[in-house]
Amino acid sequence: MKKQYIIIGNGIAGVTAASVIRELDHKCHIYLIGEEQYKPYNRMRLSKGILQNLNETNTRLKKEEWYDEQKIHLICDKKVDNVDPINKCVYLEDESSLTYNGLLIASGANNRELTIHGQKKGTHTIRRLEDLNQAKDDLEKAENILIVGGGIQGLEMAWELSKGNKHVIIVEKSSNLMPKQLDSEAAKRIEEKCKSHNIELLLGTSIDSIFGENQVTSFTTNTGKSYNADMIIYAIGIKANVPHFKNIELKTKEGVQVNDRMMTNIDHVFAAGDVAEYNGHIFGLWNIAMEQAKVAAHNMVGHESLYNPPTPVTTMNAFNLPLFSMGVINKSDSDEDVIDYSKDQYHRILLKDHQIIGAISIGDIKHSPVLKKAIERKRIINNSDDVSFNDLLQILKESK
C-alpha cells in the first residue's frame, strides 16, 4: 500500500520537504496544504519589490506544472482544523480528512504585532502577498512613510521606497541598524548609505503614539519629538505560527519543539522551518528552514538523518551595497579579529582559539563563499597574529 505524507504549510520548508520526500519515495502520496489562496510563493520577494506589481505568478517558488510533474497534491485556501494522532488523521475545515504515515508541521511564522497607543488605518506589516495587496492604496498615496524596525526587511523596504521618491523614516530601538548581523562599524556604513538616500534614521528610539482622525498623520517617539507620516510599516521580528489542535498536545514554547531528527513529542509528527524550535532557537532564515525540511523529510520516510544546525547566514544588496554576515559578529565573543576597510568596503573575520567563527563583509562580497566554507568547516588558522585580511583570504583559498 502506498504511504501518504501530509505537510501543513506551503512556504519554503513545506515545498523543500515535499521535493525531498518525492526523491526518496517515487510512489507515495504527498499532500501540501496551505491556508492562503495562492500557490507557494517567495515571501522574501515582497520586501525587495514592495513598489513592484508583485503577484502569485511572478513570485512563485516553483512553476505551476512542477506540482503535477512531481505528483504533489497541492491544496490551497484550506485550514487544518484538527489532528488525530491515534488514528493518524488530519481534518480540514471543510470536514474532509486525510490519513498519514508522516505529518510535517511547516506553518511558518507571522510578523510580530506592533502595539502602540492610537494605532490608525494606514499601519501595515508585509509578511504575506495579501498584506502587500492590502497596502497598495496607501503605498501609492503616501509621501512620508515610517518604517519601524531597522533589520533586513525594514532596510530592503526603505531602499525600495526611497527609489520611489518616498520620504522614509526608520525607527530602530537598538543603537545601530541590523543589530543581530552587524557590528557598530559595519552598521555605520549602512547608516551612511541610508542618509545619502535621504532616509532619516532614529536609532535608539521607539514609537510612543500614533495620531490622526482615522488615517495615520503623525507619530511621536519616546523622546517626545513629533514627525509627519501618512503610512507606517513595521517589521519587528517574527512569531512562530504554532497550530493549536484540540486532540494533539504538542510540546511548545516559542515554537513547536523538535529534536535532532525534527521530530516533535508526538509519534510520526515532525516540524521544520520558522515554526520549529530547536534547542530553544527559532532563526527565521531561509537556509535553516531548508535544512530542517530536508532532515524532516528523510526521517518521515524512514531514512535516518540528524540535524546539524547550519551557521546563520545573512546577505543583502540594498543601497547598491552588497552585504554578507555569518556566524559570530560580536567582538566580545571572540579573542581575535582581522579587519580591513576603505571608504567603500569593510571586512572583518572573527576567530576564537584560532578557529574562524564569524565574518562580516560590506561593499565587496565575492569572497563570501570562501568565508562561508571556512566557518562551516571550523577552519583553524595557526600563527594568525599580524596576518592581513587579504593574506588570510589567500590562505583559505589555497586550503582544501
CSV table of C-alpha atoms in Angstrom, one decimal, residues 3-4 22 47 67 91 121 146 168 170 186 196 204 227 244 255 258 262 275-277 281 350 365:
chain,number,residue,atom,x,y,z
A,3,LYS,CA,2.3,5.6,2.0
A,4,GLN,CA,0.9,9.0,2.5
A,22,ARG,CA,9.4,12.6,-3.7
A,47,SER,CA,10.1,43.5,0.8
A,67,TYR,CA,3.5,20.0,-8.7
A,91,TYR,CA,-9.1,17.1,9.5
A,121,LYS,CA,-5.6,53.0,9.5
A,146,LEU,CA,7.6,55.4,8.8
A,168,VAL,CA,11.3,57.4,4.6
A,170,ILE,CA,13.4,54.3,10.1
A,186,ALA,CA,29.6,47.8,9.7
A,196,SER,CA,22.8,59.6,1.3
A,204,GLY,CA,17.9,54.0,20.0
A,227,TYR,CA,7.1,63.6,13.0
A,244,HIS,CA,-3.4,24.6,18.2
A,255,GLY,CA,7.6,27.3,18.6
A,258,VAL,CA,11.8,19.3,17.9
A,262,MET,CA,13.0,17.3,13.6
A,275,VAL,CA,7.6,27.2,13.4
A,276,ALA,CA,10.2,24.7,14.7
A,277,GLU,CA,12.1,25.4,17.9
A,281,HIS,CA,16.1,28.8,19.0
A,350,LEU,CA,36.5,36.8,13.9
A,365,ILE,CA,31.4,40.1,-1.1
